[in-house]
XYZ file of C-alpha atoms in Angstrom:
466
model
C 102.995 172.805 25.227
C 100.753 169.694 24.935
C 101.580 167.193 22.228
C 99.428 166.821 19.139
C 97.370 163.624 19.235
C 96.366 161.681 16.113
C 93.993 158.693 16.083
C 94.413 156.292 13.137
C 91.639 153.715 12.576
C 91.889 150.919 10.008
C 91.061 147.197 10.148
C 94.188 146.400 8.113
C 97.208 146.014 10.382
C 99.669 146.756 7.598
C 97.960 150.048 6.759
C 97.980 151.066 10.431
C 101.726 150.478 10.608
C 102.426 152.438 7.411
C 100.337 155.414 8.577
C 101.801 155.371 12.085
C 105.406 155.164 10.839
C 104.795 158.031 8.409
C 103.110 160.357 10.929
C 105.711 159.754 13.629
C 107.887 162.069 11.551
C 105.741 164.951 12.839
C 107.339 166.655 15.862
C 105.682 166.525 19.310
C 102.977 164.138 18.140
C 101.392 161.136 19.844
C 100.103 158.473 17.451
C 97.259 156.229 18.625
C 96.163 153.294 16.424
C 92.973 151.225 16.576
C 92.006 148.289 14.372
C 88.431 148.161 15.694
C 86.147 151.061 14.836
C 83.853 150.609 17.872
C 86.825 150.753 20.179
C 87.936 153.896 18.318
C 84.493 155.453 18.898
C 84.834 154.763 22.626
C 88.228 156.437 22.689
C 86.880 159.454 20.835
C 84.141 159.754 23.447
C 86.572 159.706 26.344
C 89.776 161.249 24.999
C 90.829 164.356 23.083
C 92.419 164.169 19.643
C 93.540 166.782 17.161
C 93.178 164.661 14.028
C 91.201 161.570 13.076
C 92.410 159.428 10.152
C 89.978 156.605 9.381
C 89.309 154.010 6.691
C 85.792 154.235 5.261
C 85.186 150.509 4.747
C 85.419 148.702 8.122
C 83.359 146.057 9.913
C 81.346 146.918 13.076
C 81.151 150.618 12.213
C 82.233 152.120 8.914
C 84.277 155.292 8.638
C 81.283 157.529 7.896
C 79.504 156.373 11.070
C 82.690 156.821 13.055
C 83.116 160.326 11.702
C 79.493 161.149 12.596
C 80.072 159.939 16.162
C 83.327 161.903 16.381
C 81.576 165.084 15.250
C 79.067 164.751 18.056
C 81.916 164.691 20.553
C 84.124 167.363 18.966
C 82.677 169.463 16.116
C 86.129 171.005 15.549
C 88.003 167.688 15.154
C 90.041 167.598 11.952
C 89.373 164.461 9.871
C 91.012 162.715 6.917
C 89.309 159.669 5.389
C 90.993 156.737 3.596
C 89.338 154.509 0.993
C 90.224 151.957 -1.670
C 86.863 152.348 -3.408
C 86.039 156.058 -3.741
C 82.484 157.014 -4.727
C 80.863 160.416 -5.168
C 78.170 159.585 -2.594
C 80.711 158.637 0.060
C 82.823 161.698 -0.663
C 79.810 164.024 -0.371
C 78.722 162.439 2.890
C 82.207 162.812 4.366
C 82.391 166.446 3.296
C 78.998 167.147 4.881
C 80.307 165.719 8.133
C 83.315 168.003 7.992
C 86.071 165.763 6.666
C 88.563 168.067 4.988
C 89.659 165.512 2.393
C 90.157 161.828 1.708
C 93.004 159.805 0.246
C 92.598 156.926 -2.149
C 94.537 153.741 -1.356
C 97.288 153.124 -2.239
C 98.781 156.565 -1.562
C 102.269 157.932 -1.132
C 103.443 158.475 2.467
C 104.393 162.053 1.534
C 100.756 162.748 0.558
C 99.527 161.496 3.921
C 102.126 163.573 5.724
C 101.308 166.724 3.761
C 97.563 166.358 4.370
C 98.064 165.753 8.080
C 100.324 168.790 8.436
C 97.840 170.995 6.607
C 94.889 169.864 8.722
C 96.758 170.270 11.996
C 97.981 173.734 11.025
C 94.450 174.814 10.099
C 93.127 173.586 13.436
C 95.899 175.409 15.287
C 95.162 178.675 13.501
C 91.433 178.377 14.242
C 92.155 177.843 17.901
C 94.601 180.762 18.044
C 92.125 183.077 16.351
C 89.380 182.029 18.731
C 91.690 182.565 21.692
C 92.782 185.986 20.453
C 89.166 187.015 19.922
C 88.285 185.956 23.448
C 91.265 187.885 24.796
C 90.288 191.015 22.885
C 86.691 190.790 24.026
C 87.737 190.145 27.623
C 90.413 192.839 27.701
C 88.154 195.486 26.233
C 84.857 194.504 27.809
C 83.011 197.329 29.577
C 83.548 195.593 32.894
C 87.301 196.116 32.494
C 86.930 199.899 32.407
C 87.541 200.017 36.115
C 86.249 202.793 38.303
C 84.158 203.199 41.421
C 84.290 206.998 41.518
C 81.233 209.043 40.680
C 82.978 210.425 37.614
C 83.602 206.942 36.194
C 80.155 205.668 37.102
C 78.694 208.495 34.999
C 81.042 207.549 32.150
C 79.938 203.907 32.273
C 76.262 204.870 32.342
C 76.693 207.174 29.333
C 78.744 204.540 27.511
C 75.988 201.961 27.933
C 73.379 204.375 26.563
C 75.556 205.364 23.600
C 76.312 201.724 22.743
C 72.602 200.987 22.365
C 72.313 203.578 19.574
C 73.971 203.548 16.165
C 75.014 207.207 16.277
C 78.540 208.335 15.478
C 80.492 209.059 18.660
C 83.067 211.600 19.803
C 85.253 210.593 22.755
C 87.230 213.347 24.479
C 89.920 212.977 27.108
C 93.567 213.550 27.867
C 96.212 211.191 26.538
C 96.178 207.917 28.444
C 92.630 208.141 29.787
C 91.472 205.080 27.820
C 89.732 206.480 24.749
C 90.386 203.404 22.599
C 89.290 201.184 25.492
C 85.996 203.082 25.614
C 85.612 202.852 21.823
C 86.081 199.079 21.893
C 83.602 198.798 24.751
C 81.029 200.730 22.716
C 81.640 198.385 19.777
C 81.358 195.233 21.901
C 78.052 196.368 23.395
C 76.542 197.540 20.096
C 74.608 195.633 17.461
C 77.826 195.699 15.418
C 79.738 193.512 17.863
C 79.988 190.666 15.310
C 81.559 193.028 12.781
C 85.155 194.280 12.685
C 86.602 196.976 14.919
C 89.186 198.893 12.869
C 91.316 201.394 14.828
C 93.369 204.045 13.046
C 95.824 206.477 14.622
C 95.469 209.585 12.481
C 98.839 210.867 13.608
C 100.729 207.719 12.647
C 99.957 207.566 8.903
C 101.967 209.830 6.547
C 99.794 212.446 4.855
C 100.632 211.207 1.362
C 99.445 207.672 2.194
C 96.427 208.526 4.296
C 93.853 208.798 1.493
C 94.844 205.432 0.031
C 94.862 203.846 3.513
C 91.369 205.138 4.266
C 89.650 204.628 0.924
C 91.794 202.059 -0.898
C 92.962 202.371 -4.477
C 92.528 200.815 -7.897
C 95.342 199.294 -9.899
C 97.353 202.011 -11.636
C 95.869 204.817 -9.512
C 99.383 206.069 -8.777
C 102.980 204.970 -9.182
C 103.484 201.696 -7.355
C 99.788 200.757 -7.301
C 100.314 197.421 -9.036
C 97.098 195.870 -7.747
C 93.767 196.887 -6.292
C 93.823 197.452 -2.546
C 90.890 197.740 -0.159
C 90.892 200.654 2.263
C 90.417 200.557 6.014
C 86.885 201.902 5.728
C 85.922 198.926 3.561
C 87.462 196.551 6.095
C 85.290 198.198 8.758
C 82.062 197.620 6.813
C 79.263 196.423 9.133
C 81.492 197.262 12.071
C 83.116 200.228 13.795
C 85.791 202.561 12.399
C 87.767 204.192 15.215
C 89.646 207.393 14.388
C 92.085 208.123 17.205
C 93.384 211.699 17.464
C 91.089 212.913 14.695
C 92.387 216.457 15.222
C 95.548 215.371 13.369
C 93.590 214.490 10.229
C 94.719 216.780 7.346
C 92.105 219.363 6.329
C 92.072 217.909 2.809
C 91.011 214.531 4.157
C 88.548 216.052 6.608
C 86.374 217.065 3.643
C 86.427 213.534 2.234
C 85.576 212.031 5.638
C 82.670 214.453 5.987
C 81.285 213.202 2.675
C 81.566 209.601 3.881
C 79.676 210.473 7.056
C 76.934 212.199 5.087
C 76.487 209.683 2.271
C 77.936 206.445 3.708
C 79.707 205.818 0.419
C 83.334 205.772 -0.627
C 85.234 205.771 -3.872
C 88.663 204.190 -4.095
C 91.527 206.347 -5.268
C 91.576 206.069 -9.056
C 88.152 204.411 -9.110
C 84.835 205.499 -10.607
C 82.403 203.210 -8.763
C 80.947 204.259 -5.434
C 80.807 201.610 -2.738
C 78.061 201.615 -0.128
C 79.193 201.446 3.501
C 77.442 200.448 6.684
C 79.912 201.640 9.278
C 79.808 203.457 12.599
C 82.389 206.188 13.132
C 83.870 206.620 16.601
C 86.339 209.509 16.789
C 88.585 210.478 19.682
C 90.729 213.484 20.509
C 92.924 214.683 23.342
C 92.796 218.185 21.849
C 90.047 220.754 22.407
C 88.270 220.420 19.054
C 86.259 223.608 19.583
C 89.539 225.474 19.947
C 90.867 223.720 16.820
C 87.748 224.890 14.945
C 88.303 228.487 16.132
C 91.899 228.301 14.906
C 90.609 226.963 11.552
C 92.581 223.751 11.892
C 89.458 221.585 12.041
C 86.366 221.874 9.881
C 83.321 223.070 11.856
C 80.918 220.987 9.749
C 82.933 217.821 10.451
C 83.063 218.663 14.169
C 79.299 219.047 14.339
C 78.830 215.849 12.304
C 80.887 213.654 14.646
C 79.716 215.407 17.815
C 76.417 213.508 17.894
C 76.942 211.233 20.873
C 79.676 212.534 23.162
C 81.671 210.772 25.868
C 84.134 212.676 28.068
C 86.717 210.699 30.048
C 88.050 212.298 33.252
C 91.800 212.472 33.947
C 93.133 210.156 36.628
C 93.844 213.073 38.991
C 90.076 213.730 39.028
C 89.360 210.159 40.187
C 92.037 209.563 42.812
C 89.830 207.056 44.613
C 90.130 204.736 41.587
C 93.939 204.542 41.748
C 94.099 201.647 44.283
C 91.536 199.684 42.231
C 93.467 200.231 38.995
C 96.886 199.620 40.522
C 95.855 196.335 42.157
C 94.206 195.183 38.927
C 97.355 195.917 36.896
C 99.558 194.215 39.486
C 97.406 191.048 39.396
C 97.328 190.995 35.583
C 101.044 191.496 34.958
C 102.147 189.267 37.828
C 100.202 186.428 36.177
C 101.732 187.239 32.791
C 105.186 187.012 34.358
C 104.321 183.665 35.959
C 104.696 185.037 39.464
C 102.705 184.360 42.601
C 100.442 186.953 44.246
C 101.955 190.428 44.588
C 100.531 193.167 46.791
C 101.088 196.913 47.033
C 102.051 198.060 50.510
C 99.938 200.832 52.114
C 102.974 203.135 52.022
C 103.496 202.555 48.304
C 99.795 203.061 47.637
C 99.993 206.407 49.467
C 102.724 207.465 47.047
C 100.681 206.320 44.040
C 97.567 208.194 45.180
C 99.630 211.324 45.873
C 101.086 211.519 42.365
C 99.364 213.679 39.718
C 99.679 211.098 36.857
C 100.017 213.470 33.885
C 100.008 210.384 31.629
C 96.826 209.160 33.310
C 95.863 205.465 33.389
C 98.420 204.520 30.737
C 101.222 205.981 32.867
C 99.993 204.056 35.917
C 99.789 200.874 33.846
C 103.332 201.280 32.508
C 104.628 202.112 35.980
C 103.238 198.845 37.341
C 104.840 196.925 34.459
C 108.169 198.596 35.137
C 108.039 197.888 38.871
C 107.163 194.215 38.390
C 109.922 193.822 35.822
C 112.543 195.169 38.231
C 111.502 193.686 41.580
C 111.013 190.091 42.659
C 109.505 190.889 46.058
C 105.979 189.765 46.937
C 105.190 193.239 48.307
C 105.774 196.477 46.412
C 107.230 199.114 48.722
C 107.917 202.829 48.144
C 111.556 201.912 47.414
C 110.385 199.934 44.372
C 108.591 202.882 42.771
C 110.317 205.023 40.102
C 112.223 207.997 41.485
C 110.193 210.583 39.589
C 106.927 209.323 41.059
C 108.161 209.160 44.652
C 109.784 212.592 44.272
C 106.723 214.347 42.859
C 104.019 212.577 44.869
C 101.940 215.265 46.547
C 103.075 218.041 44.177
C 99.446 218.783 43.326
C 98.339 218.704 46.960
C 98.402 222.496 47.308
C 95.519 222.775 44.878
C 92.032 223.207 46.392
C 89.929 220.090 46.323
C 88.035 217.503 48.308
C 88.956 214.925 50.915
C 91.940 213.391 49.134
C 93.557 216.733 48.269
C 93.045 218.074 51.800
C 94.467 214.874 53.258
C 97.538 215.168 51.035
C 98.149 218.771 52.142
C 98.103 217.773 55.790
C 100.352 214.784 55.156
C 102.866 217.017 53.387
C 102.912 219.452 56.291
C 103.353 216.615 58.778
C 106.159 214.991 56.816
C 108.121 218.234 56.441
C 107.873 219.029 60.156
C 108.670 215.460 61.209
C 111.719 215.188 58.978
C 113.111 218.539 60.021
C 112.814 217.614 63.706
C 114.261 214.161 62.995
C 117.367 215.560 61.288
C 117.819 218.173 63.946
C 117.619 215.518 66.684
C 120.139 213.301 64.888
C 122.412 216.281 63.975
C 122.109 215.492 60.274
C 123.169 211.833 60.643
C 121.038 210.112 57.999
C 121.826 206.581 59.228
C 120.738 207.450 62.767
C 117.666 209.243 61.454
C 116.708 206.242 59.336
C 117.018 203.925 62.332
C 114.897 206.187 64.509
C 112.242 206.586 61.799
C 112.403 202.848 61.030
C 112.841 203.599 57.334
C 115.364 202.273 54.809
C 118.105 204.833 54.164
C 117.210 204.961 50.478
C 113.609 205.782 51.279
C 114.633 208.489 53.739
C 116.989 210.066 51.195
C 114.202 210.016 48.627
C 111.726 211.751 50.932
C 114.329 214.314 51.990
C 114.995 215.074 48.325
C 111.261 215.448 47.739
C 111.102 218.227 50.344
C 114.529 219.728 49.473
C 115.846 218.999 52.991
C 119.642 218.770 53.152
C 121.132 216.734 56.056
C 124.235 218.940 55.919
C 122.204 221.908 57.138
C 121.471 220.044 60.380
C 124.990 218.825 61.149
C 126.316 220.442 64.261
C 122.851 221.744 65.120
C 121.865 221.527 68.765
C 119.393 218.799 69.557
C 116.062 220.059 70.853
C 115.947 220.166 74.644
């Protein structure tokens, strides 16, 4: 981590020494001192600093001018001004230019140290927040919903159209298909992008707390409510409120949510005043909500109210052609996070990945890549590196009717079974000899044999084909 850099500017040598000695008590900090303000301005123009501490009264260029020049170079630079003759006019001017505070000479070293720590911490938090916001926007940008298949191209086209409206949205799809990713993409492309995105997992909040979590409560509304608390819907004002797995919302709360959708107002638990809301509702479900309505577990009026703009996400098995794109993207991302060099997926391993049904969809593929990279240090991922359950069940869905990829898998399965049976027969059940002839690692051969329930023992003593 780079060291913190502080520039101290004062035409009094003694004051420079006192400030420098005091601030050297800060860890991982470089202290730079300048007795000439013009020289300090030149350094500010050519170097980066985290904090400027400057005397206001100096020859050549006073502290206010120096601060103005510094602001032109770095509007985020933290600044602390020093003066022996404080005036209201000077203080106002410094505040306008962004100086957080100023100290009157003489001051205690502890006061200087405390101010410097506070300013540096504030700058660090601003930078971290900005970085986190950029990461969120980048990670959930529409461009990161990867897919070249026709199914995903239709999803992206519909998503773009929905984002341009301000309608409430219902996103449907199996677990792991990326419903929250789609919801964030809608938010980022909408007119509400500057507002908050507040996600809520309806299945993760206890029923008895859900109403207070959603709507907030007033002091004394119930036992333990010692102070007023804002609800999640209020936090989402002017933004997007994402209800994940809305089918798990209790029926009692479904009625209250319906009222919010109709009136765009809420009332805190224990409160009497209604609060206006400007919020977009995006709901998601992996359940068939129409079936839930028929079973009277979900209110039909709420279903029709949220089913205004609808986005359906296909399962990964319906977009097999996207698996290489997704897998390579995850490998690149997590290899970088682990500080590793480039990692590639071998064609054989990719065949296994594309032959697996992925019941957990994109999330399962993502977690599989994480697991593989955590356990292997090789630059190329081979079939041996993949989890046993994936290698064993790859191709299990190949007997289902389908297009090119499914037909290809069926033929590959037939070829592999026939090849392995002939191989074992020719080697009389000797797995080591069979592995050498097939030019496969023994572990890989055992894994494939297990996949097709072929036992080497059945071929021992068998006559080799003539």
